[in-house]
């Protein structure tokens, strides 16, 4: 299910916060995506202002995914169907962005969202998928296909497709936006006090996870949030100007942590965009010039031999069971 | 010698695809392909000439199958390919002389297209090639077999997917196991002057300046390792002749892992001769 023939030029991307955040940057949106390791109040609070939660999971065919909530065919917000599998990540992002009030975005995205106003989910999905500039932005973070491996009939490197579901508040209700479902799903209203929509979202997501036997579901959570960097920098400047050294010191730590995370994202993204064939070649030449290629080859043969015999003995052990 | 049901027969062995690869290994068993008409159905059989047993018996419907030379493979290898399924049966000619190969193949295809075909024997020594060419295919189409454009496209697809262009024997060396941090890191200390030769090949938009530390990080990264795997896989198809020329290597280097590594060794040796730096 590599979606190779109907990929319409959309390449499969990694579902990494760095990849998502770079896409947001390209779209001119001042938000980032971060990994969410827990749904507890402290973790969620630290990520505020938080606009949406993205639940991603490997599609399990024995889906005990009984539906909770109710379809809302009259959902007045932005909801698009997933019409190309490989575009699933970007589609989920758009389903989130399209429902954030007063969102700042680049002109291309603004125009795209306006253009799809009033369209039904299927048509919206088609319009999004046929947007050239969006597809290019999406593809810019996968390995360059110009590596000319196309047409060699190679089995597609199967990074199993994750499925993405967005949870966000819209006009007082918690909505679940799943591009593979016919309509937006409403999970009812929530209490505006305290954690607000997040506490309802936590309930719904935890219930969903609980419908699977423990360990059966491979899933992740992402948070779509305001980019904290400019806020931290501004606050730090204020504190330093006011001579509040102790509080400034705390913030400096926060700033460093956020900055190093961005550096790591930038590093990984530059590797994702790069055609590594030249580096592979020059590394091998360097090994050869240093007279070390032969021994590396022999060692590699040994590794392969070991692996094969391990696999064989495993296979034999399994046969006996 | 042949009974009334046998339309033709010739010496041929079988070859089998190696599981999970694009390589086909010939089986040494002496055999023969027989085309027979039984109960109004066309059968292609493979008979083991040593045991005299028919080990393969395929029923063929008109135009369902074609018998094509795999010109990208060394030797006289042919494949029986079906349009109705993914089945492929590989054979290799076992008659010492190849003089009659084409004649047999022409007639096989004639029957495969039309069971009422009339075999022609003792054809002229100069085969007439088909007027349309199928890209990389070097096989001359049988003189009385008109390949449709669709069949030529199928041939093209077959040649690129079944066996790589003269692909080298499979290697049990994986590039991922050669380009390990364990192998590369020692270079930083033993041959520091080689390191700057790698810098031009790093991503141009790295958020930090190139350095041995950055190199190390890159080599251990999942993105790089994934790129090495992809390249390794592509090399094994034997079809990277064009791509490796761009690296200053001969076309032969693109036929497999071993030829690639051998070519790298030669390239390194000739460059080393040009280098002015002292070698250890």
PDB file of C-alpha atoms in Angstrom, chain A residues 22-306:
ATOM      1  CA  UNK A  22       9.500  23.489   8.546  1.00  0.00           C
ATOM      2  CA  UNK A  23       6.326  23.115   6.512  1.00  0.00           C
ATOM      3  CA  UNK A  24       4.624  25.664   8.753  1.00  0.00           C
ATOM      4  CA  UNK A  25       7.521  28.038   8.197  1.00  0.00           C
ATOM      5  CA  UNK A  26       7.166  27.613   4.453  1.00  0.00           C
ATOM      6  CA  UNK A  27       3.457  28.355   4.769  1.00  0.00           C
ATOM      7  CA  UNK A  28       4.297  31.568   6.606  1.00  0.00           C
ATOM      8  CA  UNK A  29       2.529  30.398   9.760  1.00  0.00           C
ATOM      9  CA  UNK A  30       4.101  31.370  13.131  1.00  0.00           C
ATOM     10  CA  UNK A  31       3.298  28.034  14.729  1.00  0.00           C
ATOM     11  CA  UNK A  32       5.387  24.958  15.425  1.00  0.00           C
ATOM     12  CA  UNK A  33       4.710  21.311  16.068  1.00  0.00           C
ATOM     13  CA  UNK A  34       6.196  19.536  19.038  1.00  0.00           C
ATOM     14  CA  UNK A  35       6.191  15.977  20.269  1.00  0.00           C
ATOM     15  CA  UNK A  36       3.706  15.436  23.069  1.00  0.00           C
ATOM     16  CA  UNK A  37       4.848  12.741  25.413  1.00  0.00           C
ATOM     17  CA  UNK A  38       2.025  12.943  27.874  1.00  0.00           C
ATOM     18  CA  UNK A  39      -1.501  14.286  28.121  1.00  0.00           C
ATOM     19  CA  UNK A  40      -1.126  15.353  31.737  1.00  0.00           C
ATOM     20  CA  UNK A  41      -2.003  18.920  32.639  1.00  0.00           C
ATOM     21  CA  UNK A  42       1.551  19.974  33.300  1.00  0.00           C
ATOM     22  CA  UNK A  43       2.808  18.857  29.906  1.00  0.00           C
ATOM     23  CA  UNK A  44      -0.091  20.486  28.126  1.00  0.00           C
ATOM     24  CA  UNK A  45       0.212  23.691  30.138  1.00  0.00           C
ATOM     25  CA  UNK A  46       3.877  24.042  29.228  1.00  0.00           C
ATOM     26  CA  UNK A  47       2.941  24.061  25.553  1.00  0.00           C
ATOM     27  CA  UNK A  48       0.339  26.801  25.736  1.00  0.00           C
ATOM     28  CA  UNK A  49      -0.892  28.598  23.655  1.00  0.00           C
ATOM     29  CA  UNK A  50      -1.909  25.298  22.095  1.00  0.00           C
ATOM     30  CA  UNK A  51      -4.174  25.191  19.047  1.00  0.00           C
ATOM     31  CA  UNK A  52      -4.654  21.537  18.154  1.00  0.00           C
ATOM     32  CA  UNK A  53      -3.606  18.037  19.026  1.00  0.00           C
ATOM     33  CA  UNK A  54      -2.597  15.621  16.303  1.00  0.00           C
ATOM     34  CA  UNK A  55      -2.984  11.955  17.000  1.00  0.00           C
ATOM     35  CA  UNK A  56      -1.027   9.729  14.650  1.00  0.00           C
ATOM     36  CA  UNK A  57      -1.065   5.995  14.513  1.00  0.00           C
ATOM     37  CA  UNK A  58      -0.137   3.137  12.220  1.00  0.00           C
ATOM     38  CA  UNK A  59      -3.243   1.933  10.555  1.00  0.00           C
ATOM     39  CA  UNK A  60      -4.269  -1.339  12.157  1.00  0.00           C
ATOM     40  CA  UNK A  61      -6.459  -3.405   9.916  1.00  0.00           C
ATOM     41  CA  UNK A  62      -8.107  -5.239  12.767  1.00  0.00           C
ATOM     42  CA  UNK A  63      -9.511  -1.889  13.669  1.00  0.00           C
ATOM     43  CA  UNK A  64     -11.431  -1.994  16.867  1.00  0.00           C
ATOM     44  CA  UNK A  65     -11.783   1.685  16.217  1.00  0.00           C
ATOM     45  CA  UNK A  66     -15.374   1.945  17.229  1.00  0.00           C
ATOM     46  CA  UNK A  67     -16.544   5.423  16.651  1.00  0.00           C
ATOM     47  CA  UNK A  68     -17.155   7.777  19.502  1.00  0.00           C
ATOM     48  CA  UNK A  69     -18.721  11.166  18.974  1.00  0.00           C
ATOM     49  CA  UNK A  70     -21.179  12.058  16.228  1.00  0.00           C
ATOM     50  CA  UNK A  71     -20.808  13.018  12.620  1.00  0.00           C
ATOM     51  CA  UNK A  72     -21.563  16.655  12.000  1.00  0.00           C
ATOM     52  CA  UNK A  73     -22.328  17.074   8.307  1.00  0.00           C
ATOM     53  CA  UNK A  74     -23.071  20.743   8.970  1.00  0.00           C
ATOM     54  CA  UNK A  75     -19.632  21.458  10.418  1.00  0.00           C
ATOM     55  CA  UNK A  76     -19.114  25.130   9.549  1.00  0.00           C
ATOM     56  CA  UNK A  77     -15.336  25.002   9.776  1.00  0.00           C
ATOM     57  CA  UNK A  78     -12.640  23.701   7.434  1.00  0.00           C
ATOM     58  CA  UNK A  79     -12.645  19.988   6.740  1.00  0.00           C
ATOM     59  CA  UNK A  80     -11.028  18.279   3.751  1.00  0.00           C
ATOM     60  CA  UNK A  81     -10.928  14.636   2.723  1.00  0.00           C
ATOM     61  CA  UNK A  82      -7.663  12.818   2.214  1.00  0.00           C
ATOM     62  CA  UNK A  83      -7.583  11.955  -1.462  1.00  0.00           C
ATOM     63  CA  UNK A  84      -3.905  11.072  -1.810  1.00  0.00           C
ATOM     64  CA  UNK A  85      -2.361   8.834   0.848  1.00  0.00           C
ATOM     65  CA  UNK A  86       1.095  10.384   0.731  1.00  0.00           C
ATOM     66  CA  UNK A  87      -0.354  13.833   1.373  1.00  0.00           C
ATOM     67  CA  UNK A  88      -1.844  12.748   4.713  1.00  0.00           C
ATOM     68  CA  UNK A  89       0.502  14.744   6.934  1.00  0.00           C
ATOM     69  CA  UNK A  90       0.022  18.014   5.079  1.00  0.00           C
ATOM     70  CA  UNK A  91      -3.687  17.438   4.844  1.00  0.00           C
ATOM     71  CA  UNK A  92      -3.925  17.037   8.611  1.00  0.00           C
ATOM     72  CA  UNK A  93      -1.971  20.265   9.092  1.00  0.00           C
ATOM     73  CA  UNK A  94      -4.347  22.090   6.786  1.00  0.00           C
ATOM     74  CA  UNK A  95      -7.386  20.674   8.566  1.00  0.00           C
ATOM     75  CA  UNK A  96      -5.956  22.165  11.735  1.00  0.00           C
ATOM     76  CA  UNK A  97      -4.796  25.500  10.290  1.00  0.00           C
ATOM     77  CA  UNK A  98      -8.078  26.071   8.490  1.00  0.00           C
ATOM     78  CA  UNK A  99      -9.884  26.239  11.829  1.00  0.00           C
ATOM     79  CA  UNK A 100      -7.598  28.497  13.835  1.00  0.00           C
ATOM     80  CA  UNK A 101      -9.189  31.897  14.227  1.00  0.00           C
ATOM     81  CA  UNK A 102      -7.177  34.925  13.114  1.00  0.00           C
ATOM     82  CA  UNK A 103      -4.347  32.752  11.869  1.00  0.00           C
ATOM     83  CA  UNK A 104      -1.393  34.617  10.405  1.00  0.00           C
ATOM     84  CA  UNK A 105      -0.264  32.938   7.228  1.00  0.00           C
ATOM     85  CA  UNK A 106       1.522  33.563   3.963  1.00  0.00           C
ATOM     86  CA  UNK A 107      -0.529  34.789   1.025  1.00  0.00           C
ATOM     87  CA  UNK A 108      -0.580  31.475  -0.816  1.00  0.00           C
ATOM     88  CA  UNK A 109      -2.127  29.626   2.101  1.00  0.00           C
ATOM     89  CA  UNK A 110      -4.544  32.456   2.819  1.00  0.00           C
ATOM     90  CA  UNK A 111      -5.724  32.386  -0.766  1.00  0.00           C
ATOM     91  CA  UNK A 112      -6.029  28.598  -0.789  1.00  0.00           C
ATOM     92  CA  UNK A 113      -8.143  28.577   2.354  1.00  0.00           C
ATOM     93  CA  UNK A 114     -10.349  31.387   1.065  1.00  0.00           C
ATOM     94  CA  UNK A 115     -10.738  29.685  -2.289  1.00  0.00           C
ATOM     95  CA  UNK A 116     -12.105  26.536  -0.668  1.00  0.00           C
ATOM     96  CA  UNK A 117     -14.711  28.403   1.367  1.00  0.00           C
ATOM     97  CA  UNK A 118     -18.090  26.708   1.169  1.00  0.00           C
ATOM     98  CA  UNK A 119     -16.763  23.643  -0.676  1.00  0.00           C
ATOM     99  CA  UNK A 120     -17.679  20.135   0.418  1.00  0.00           C
ATOM    100  CA  UNK A 121     -14.920  18.011   2.034  1.00  0.00           C
ATOM    101  CA  UNK A 122     -14.228  15.936  -1.068  1.00  0.00           C
ATOM    102  CA  UNK A 123     -13.809  18.942  -3.341  1.00  0.00           C
ATOM    103  CA  UNK A 124     -11.675  20.677  -0.740  1.00  0.00           C
ATOM    104  CA  UNK A 125      -9.440  17.621  -0.605  1.00  0.00           C
ATOM    105  CA  UNK A 126      -9.081  17.585  -4.374  1.00  0.00           C
ATOM    106  CA  UNK A 127      -8.289  21.296  -4.530  1.00  0.00           C
ATOM    107  CA  UNK A 128      -5.623  20.965  -1.864  1.00  0.00           C
ATOM    108  CA  UNK A 129      -4.063  17.945  -3.496  1.00  0.00           C
ATOM    109  CA  UNK A 130      -3.860  19.654  -6.865  1.00  0.00           C
ATOM    110  CA  UNK A 131      -2.139  22.698  -5.461  1.00  0.00           C
ATOM    111  CA  UNK A 132       1.325  22.687  -7.052  1.00  0.00           C
ATOM    112  CA  UNK A 133       3.002  25.067  -4.646  1.00  0.00           C
ATOM    113  CA  UNK A 134       1.650  23.127  -1.657  1.00  0.00           C
ATOM    114  CA  UNK A 135       2.832  19.829  -3.065  1.00  0.00           C
ATOM    115  CA  UNK A 136       6.279  21.298  -3.679  1.00  0.00           C
ATOM    116  CA  UNK A 137       6.417  22.629  -0.129  1.00  0.00           C
ATOM    117  CA  UNK A 138       5.381  19.185   1.119  1.00  0.00           C
ATOM    118  CA  UNK A 139       7.921  17.346  -1.062  1.00  0.00           C
ATOM    119  CA  UNK A 140      10.780  19.659  -0.203  1.00  0.00           C
ATOM    120  CA  UNK A 141      11.536  17.597   2.878  1.00  0.00           C
ATOM    121  CA  UNK A 142      11.803  14.158   1.394  1.00  0.00           C
ATOM    122  CA  UNK A 143      14.928  12.771  -0.225  1.00  0.00           C
ATOM    123  CA  UNK A 144      15.269  14.293  -3.679  1.00  0.00           C
ATOM    124  CA  UNK A 145      13.649  12.015  -6.252  1.00  0.00           C
ATOM    125  CA  UNK A 146      16.185  13.354  -8.714  1.00  0.00           C
ATOM    126  CA  UNK A 147      18.499  10.764  -7.215  1.00  0.00           C
ATOM    127  CA  UNK A 148      17.300   8.878 -10.308  1.00  0.00           C
ATOM    128  CA  UNK A 149      16.224   5.791  -8.479  1.00  0.00           C
ATOM    129  CA  UNK A 150      12.826   6.155 -10.101  1.00  0.00           C
ATOM    130  CA  UNK A 151      12.021   3.692 -12.807  1.00  0.00           C
ATOM    131  CA  UNK A 152      14.433   1.085 -11.487  1.00  0.00           C
ATOM    132  CA  UNK A 153      11.553  -0.983 -10.170  1.00  0.00           C
ATOM    133  CA  UNK A 154      12.862  -0.874  -6.640  1.00  0.00           C
ATOM    134  CA  UNK A 155      10.492  -1.903  -3.921  1.00  0.00           C
ATOM    135  CA  UNK A 156       9.357   1.335  -2.376  1.00  0.00           C
ATOM    136  CA  UNK A 157      11.135   1.918   0.908  1.00  0.00           C
ATOM    137  CA  UNK A 158       8.099   1.224   2.990  1.00  0.00           C
ATOM    138  CA  UNK A 159       7.808   3.674   5.753  1.00  0.00           C
ATOM    139  CA  UNK A 160       4.383   2.495   6.747  1.00  0.00           C
ATOM    140  CA  UNK A 161       1.929   5.293   6.378  1.00  0.00           C
ATOM    141  CA  UNK A 162       0.752   6.829   9.586  1.00  0.00           C
ATOM    142  CA  UNK A 163      -2.797   7.988   9.800  1.00  0.00           C
ATOM    143  CA  UNK A 164      -3.379  11.470  11.200  1.00  0.00           C
ATOM    144  CA  UNK A 165      -6.355  12.712  13.178  1.00  0.00           C
ATOM    145  CA  UNK A 166      -6.705  16.303  14.383  1.00  0.00           C
ATOM    146  CA  UNK A 167      -8.482  17.308  17.575  1.00  0.00           C
ATOM    147  CA  UNK A 168      -9.336  20.955  18.105  1.00  0.00           C
ATOM    148  CA  UNK A 169     -11.954  23.309  19.508  1.00  0.00           C
ATOM    149  CA  UNK A 170     -14.347  25.062  17.190  1.00  0.00           C
ATOM    150  CA  UNK A 171     -17.107  27.353  18.345  1.00  0.00           C
ATOM    151  CA  UNK A 172     -17.386  25.758  21.763  1.00  0.00           C
ATOM    152  CA  UNK A 173     -17.270  22.133  20.614  1.00  0.00           C
ATOM    153  CA  UNK A 174     -14.451  19.611  20.454  1.00  0.00           C
ATOM    154  CA  UNK A 175     -14.046  18.336  16.927  1.00  0.00           C
ATOM    155  CA  UNK A 176     -12.181  15.392  15.509  1.00  0.00           C
ATOM    156  CA  UNK A 177     -11.063  15.895  11.904  1.00  0.00           C
ATOM    157  CA  UNK A 178     -10.143  12.665  10.140  1.00  0.00           C
ATOM    158  CA  UNK A 179      -9.566  12.967   6.396  1.00  0.00           C
ATOM    159  CA  UNK A 180     -10.685   9.380   5.877  1.00  0.00           C
ATOM    160  CA  UNK A 181     -14.070   9.908   7.524  1.00  0.00           C
ATOM    161  CA  UNK A 182     -16.969  11.382   5.589  1.00  0.00           C
ATOM    162  CA  UNK A 183     -17.598  14.257   7.987  1.00  0.00           C
ATOM    163  CA  UNK A 184     -16.122  16.124  10.905  1.00  0.00           C
ATOM    164  CA  UNK A 185     -16.888  14.380  14.195  1.00  0.00           C
ATOM    165  CA  UNK A 186     -18.231  16.344  17.136  1.00  0.00           C
ATOM    166  CA  UNK A 187     -17.367  15.249  20.666  1.00  0.00           C
ATOM    167  CA  UNK A 188     -19.714  17.699  22.271  1.00  0.00           C
ATOM    168  CA  UNK A 189     -19.147  20.884  24.188  1.00  0.00           C
ATOM    169  CA  UNK A 190     -16.592  21.423  26.943  1.00  0.00           C
ATOM    170  CA  UNK A 191     -16.184  23.464  30.050  1.00  0.00           C
ATOM    171  CA  UNK A 192     -14.463  26.759  29.225  1.00  0.00           C
ATOM    172  CA  UNK A 193     -12.886  27.004  32.655  1.00  0.00           C
ATOM    173  CA  UNK A 194      -9.566  25.486  33.665  1.00  0.00           C
ATOM    174  CA  UNK A 195      -8.024  23.485  30.874  1.00  0.00           C
ATOM    175  CA  UNK A 196     -10.968  24.068  28.614  1.00  0.00           C
ATOM    176  CA  UNK A 197     -11.079  21.959  25.491  1.00  0.00           C
ATOM    177  CA  UNK A 198      -7.890  20.117  26.412  1.00  0.00           C
ATOM    178  CA  UNK A 199      -9.512  18.192  29.209  1.00  0.00           C
ATOM    179  CA  UNK A 200     -12.258  16.950  26.868  1.00  0.00           C
ATOM    180  CA  UNK A 201      -9.634  16.111  24.232  1.00  0.00           C
ATOM    181  CA  UNK A 202      -7.630  14.144  26.789  1.00  0.00           C
ATOM    182  CA  UNK A 203     -10.723  12.123  27.682  1.00  0.00           C
ATOM    183  CA  UNK A 204     -11.557  11.325  24.071  1.00  0.00           C
ATOM    184  CA  UNK A 205      -8.012  10.400  23.086  1.00  0.00           C
ATOM    185  CA  UNK A 206      -7.406   8.256  26.167  1.00  0.00           C
ATOM    186  CA  UNK A 207     -10.650   6.408  25.552  1.00  0.00           C
ATOM    187  CA  UNK A 208      -9.621   5.821  21.988  1.00  0.00           C
ATOM    188  CA  UNK A 209      -6.250   4.409  22.990  1.00  0.00           C
ATOM    189  CA  UNK A 210      -7.936   2.192  25.550  1.00  0.00           C
ATOM    190  CA  UNK A 211      -9.987   0.430  22.880  1.00  0.00           C
ATOM    191  CA  UNK A 212      -6.818  -1.316  21.720  1.00  0.00           C
ATOM    192  CA  UNK A 213      -5.037  -4.059  23.688  1.00  0.00           C
ATOM    193  CA  UNK A 214      -1.969  -2.596  25.399  1.00  0.00           C
ATOM    194  CA  UNK A 215       0.978  -2.396  23.022  1.00  0.00           C
ATOM    195  CA  UNK A 216      -1.150  -3.162  19.977  1.00  0.00           C
ATOM    196  CA  UNK A 217      -1.355   0.414  18.800  1.00  0.00           C
ATOM    197  CA  UNK A 218       1.723   2.219  17.559  1.00  0.00           C
ATOM    198  CA  UNK A 219       0.858   5.877  18.061  1.00  0.00           C
ATOM    199  CA  UNK A 220       2.234   9.343  18.677  1.00  0.00           C
ATOM    200  CA  UNK A 221       0.877  12.672  19.757  1.00  0.00           C
ATOM    201  CA  UNK A 222       1.847  16.038  18.404  1.00  0.00           C
ATOM    202  CA  UNK A 223       0.916  19.507  19.562  1.00  0.00           C
ATOM    203  CA  UNK A 224       0.325  22.399  17.188  1.00  0.00           C
ATOM    204  CA  UNK A 225       1.261  25.476  19.153  1.00  0.00           C
ATOM    205  CA  UNK A 226       2.383  29.063  18.974  1.00  0.00           C
ATOM    206  CA  UNK A 227       6.080  29.396  18.229  1.00  0.00           C
ATOM    207  CA  UNK A 228       7.518  30.067  21.698  1.00  0.00           C
ATOM    208  CA  UNK A 229      10.839  31.418  20.492  1.00  0.00           C
ATOM    209  CA  UNK A 230       9.882  35.048  19.834  1.00  0.00           C
ATOM    210  CA  UNK A 231       7.904  35.151  23.078  1.00  0.00           C
ATOM    211  CA  UNK A 232      10.817  33.833  25.143  1.00  0.00           C
ATOM    212  CA  UNK A 233      13.218  36.235  23.492  1.00  0.00           C
ATOM    213  CA  UNK A 234      10.938  39.211  24.123  1.00  0.00           C
ATOM    214  CA  UNK A 235      10.330  38.275  27.747  1.00  0.00           C
ATOM    215  CA  UNK A 236      14.036  37.719  28.333  1.00  0.00           C
ATOM    216  CA  UNK A 237      14.879  41.149  26.974  1.00  0.00           C
ATOM    217  CA  UNK A 238      12.299  42.698  29.312  1.00  0.00           C
ATOM    218  CA  UNK A 239      13.591  40.869  32.386  1.00  0.00           C
ATOM    219  CA  UNK A 240      17.175  41.734  31.627  1.00  0.00           C
ATOM    220  CA  UNK A 241      16.262  45.372  31.076  1.00  0.00           C
ATOM    221  CA  UNK A 242      14.466  45.363  34.436  1.00  0.00           C
ATOM    222  CA  UNK A 243      17.533  43.813  36.067  1.00  0.00           C
ATOM    223  CA  UNK A 244      15.617  40.692  37.179  1.00  0.00           C
ATOM    224  CA  UNK A 245      18.617  38.379  36.942  1.00  0.00           C
ATOM    225  CA  UNK A 246      17.219  35.294  38.644  1.00  0.00           C
ATOM    226  CA  UNK A 247      14.112  35.061  36.487  1.00  0.00           C
ATOM    227  CA  UNK A 248      16.167  35.933  33.441  1.00  0.00           C
ATOM    228  CA  UNK A 249      18.465  33.006  34.198  1.00  0.00           C
ATOM    229  CA  UNK A 250      15.523  30.578  34.157  1.00  0.00           C
ATOM    230  CA  UNK A 251      14.417  31.934  30.854  1.00  0.00           C
ATOM    231  CA  UNK A 252      17.905  31.675  29.428  1.00  0.00           C
ATOM    232  CA  UNK A 253      17.803  27.939  30.093  1.00  0.00           C
ATOM    233  CA  UNK A 254      14.452  27.699  28.342  1.00  0.00           C
ATOM    234  CA  UNK A 255      15.784  29.690  25.417  1.00  0.00           C
ATOM    235  CA  UNK A 256      18.833  27.492  25.064  1.00  0.00           C
ATOM    236  CA  UNK A 257      16.745  24.349  25.115  1.00  0.00           C
ATOM    237  CA  UNK A 258      14.379  25.703  22.469  1.00  0.00           C
ATOM    238  CA  UNK A 259      17.230  26.967  20.303  1.00  0.00           C
ATOM    239  CA  UNK A 260      19.145  23.700  20.387  1.00  0.00           C
ATOM    240  CA  UNK A 261      15.966  21.872  19.397  1.00  0.00           C
ATOM    241  CA  UNK A 262      15.620  24.192  16.376  1.00  0.00           C
ATOM    242  CA  UNK A 263      19.248  23.628  15.439  1.00  0.00           C
ATOM    243  CA  UNK A 264      18.685  19.902  15.539  1.00  0.00           C
ATOM    244  CA  UNK A 265      15.597  20.303  13.329  1.00  0.00           C
ATOM    245  CA  UNK A 266      17.521  22.450  10.853  1.00  0.00           C
ATOM    246  CA  UNK A 267      20.364  19.944  10.774  1.00  0.00           C
ATOM    247  CA  UNK A 268      18.038  17.007  10.164  1.00  0.00           C
ATOM    248  CA  UNK A 269      16.056  18.891   7.530  1.00  0.00           C
ATOM    249  CA  UNK A 270      19.196  19.804   5.626  1.00  0.00           C
ATOM    250  CA  UNK A 271      20.068  16.092   5.573  1.00  0.00           C
ATOM    251  CA  UNK A 272      16.577  15.218   4.381  1.00  0.00           C
ATOM    252  CA  UNK A 273      16.816  17.574   1.414  1.00  0.00           C
ATOM    253  CA  UNK A 274      20.268  16.477   0.380  1.00  0.00           C
ATOM    254  CA  UNK A 275      21.311  14.023  -2.322  1.00  0.00           C
ATOM    255  CA  UNK A 276      23.908  11.930  -0.505  1.00  0.00           C
ATOM    256  CA  UNK A 277      25.291  10.005  -3.455  1.00  0.00           C
ATOM    257  CA  UNK A 278      28.298  12.310  -3.790  1.00  0.00           C
ATOM    258  CA  UNK A 279      29.108  11.895  -0.109  1.00  0.00           C
ATOM    259  CA  UNK A 280      28.746   8.102  -0.278  1.00  0.00           C
ATOM    260  CA  UNK A 281      31.114   8.040  -3.229  1.00  0.00           C
ATOM    261  CA  UNK A 282      33.719  10.335  -1.710  1.00  0.00           C
ATOM    262  CA  UNK A 283      33.643   8.472   1.619  1.00  0.00           C
ATOM    263  CA  UNK A 284      34.366   5.207  -0.155  1.00  0.00           C
ATOM    264  CA  UNK A 285      37.164   6.832  -2.146  1.00  0.00           C
ATOM    265  CA  UNK A 286      38.617   8.238   1.060  1.00  0.00           C
ATOM    266  CA  UNK A 287      38.524   4.769   2.642  1.00  0.00           C
ATOM    267  CA  UNK A 288      40.236   3.350  -0.432  1.00  0.00           C
ATOM    268  CA  UNK A 289      42.924   6.045  -0.431  1.00  0.00           C
ATOM    269  CA  UNK A 290      43.600   5.291   3.208  1.00  0.00           C
ATOM    270  CA  UNK A 291      44.009   1.637   2.231  1.00  0.00           C
ATOM    271  CA  UNK A 292      41.065   0.673   4.417  1.00  0.00           C
ATOM    272  CA  UNK A 293      38.399  -0.278   1.898  1.00  0.00           C
ATOM    273  CA  UNK A 294      39.410  -3.934   1.610  1.00  0.00           C
ATOM    274  CA  UNK A 295      39.324  -4.563   5.341  1.00  0.00           C
ATOM    275  CA  UNK A 296      36.010  -2.741   5.626  1.00  0.00           C
ATOM    276  CA  UNK A 297      34.662  -5.034   2.889  1.00  0.00           C
ATOM    277  CA  UNK A 298      35.845  -8.151   4.673  1.00  0.00           C
ATOM    278  CA  UNK A 299      34.309  -6.996   7.904  1.00  0.00           C
ATOM    279  CA  UNK A 300      31.051  -6.263   6.089  1.00  0.00           C
ATOM    280  CA  UNK A 301      31.044  -9.798   4.672  1.00  0.00           C
ATOM    281  CA  UNK A 302      31.510 -11.150   8.166  1.00  0.00           C
ATOM    282  CA  UNK A 303      28.573  -9.128   9.464  1.00  0.00           C
ATOM    283  CA  UNK A 304      26.338 -10.424   6.699  1.00  0.00           C
ATOM    284  CA  UNK A 305      27.429 -14.028   7.315  1.00  0.00           C
ATOM    285  CA  UNK A 306      26.665 -13.714  11.001  1.00  0.00           C
TER     286      UNK A 306
END
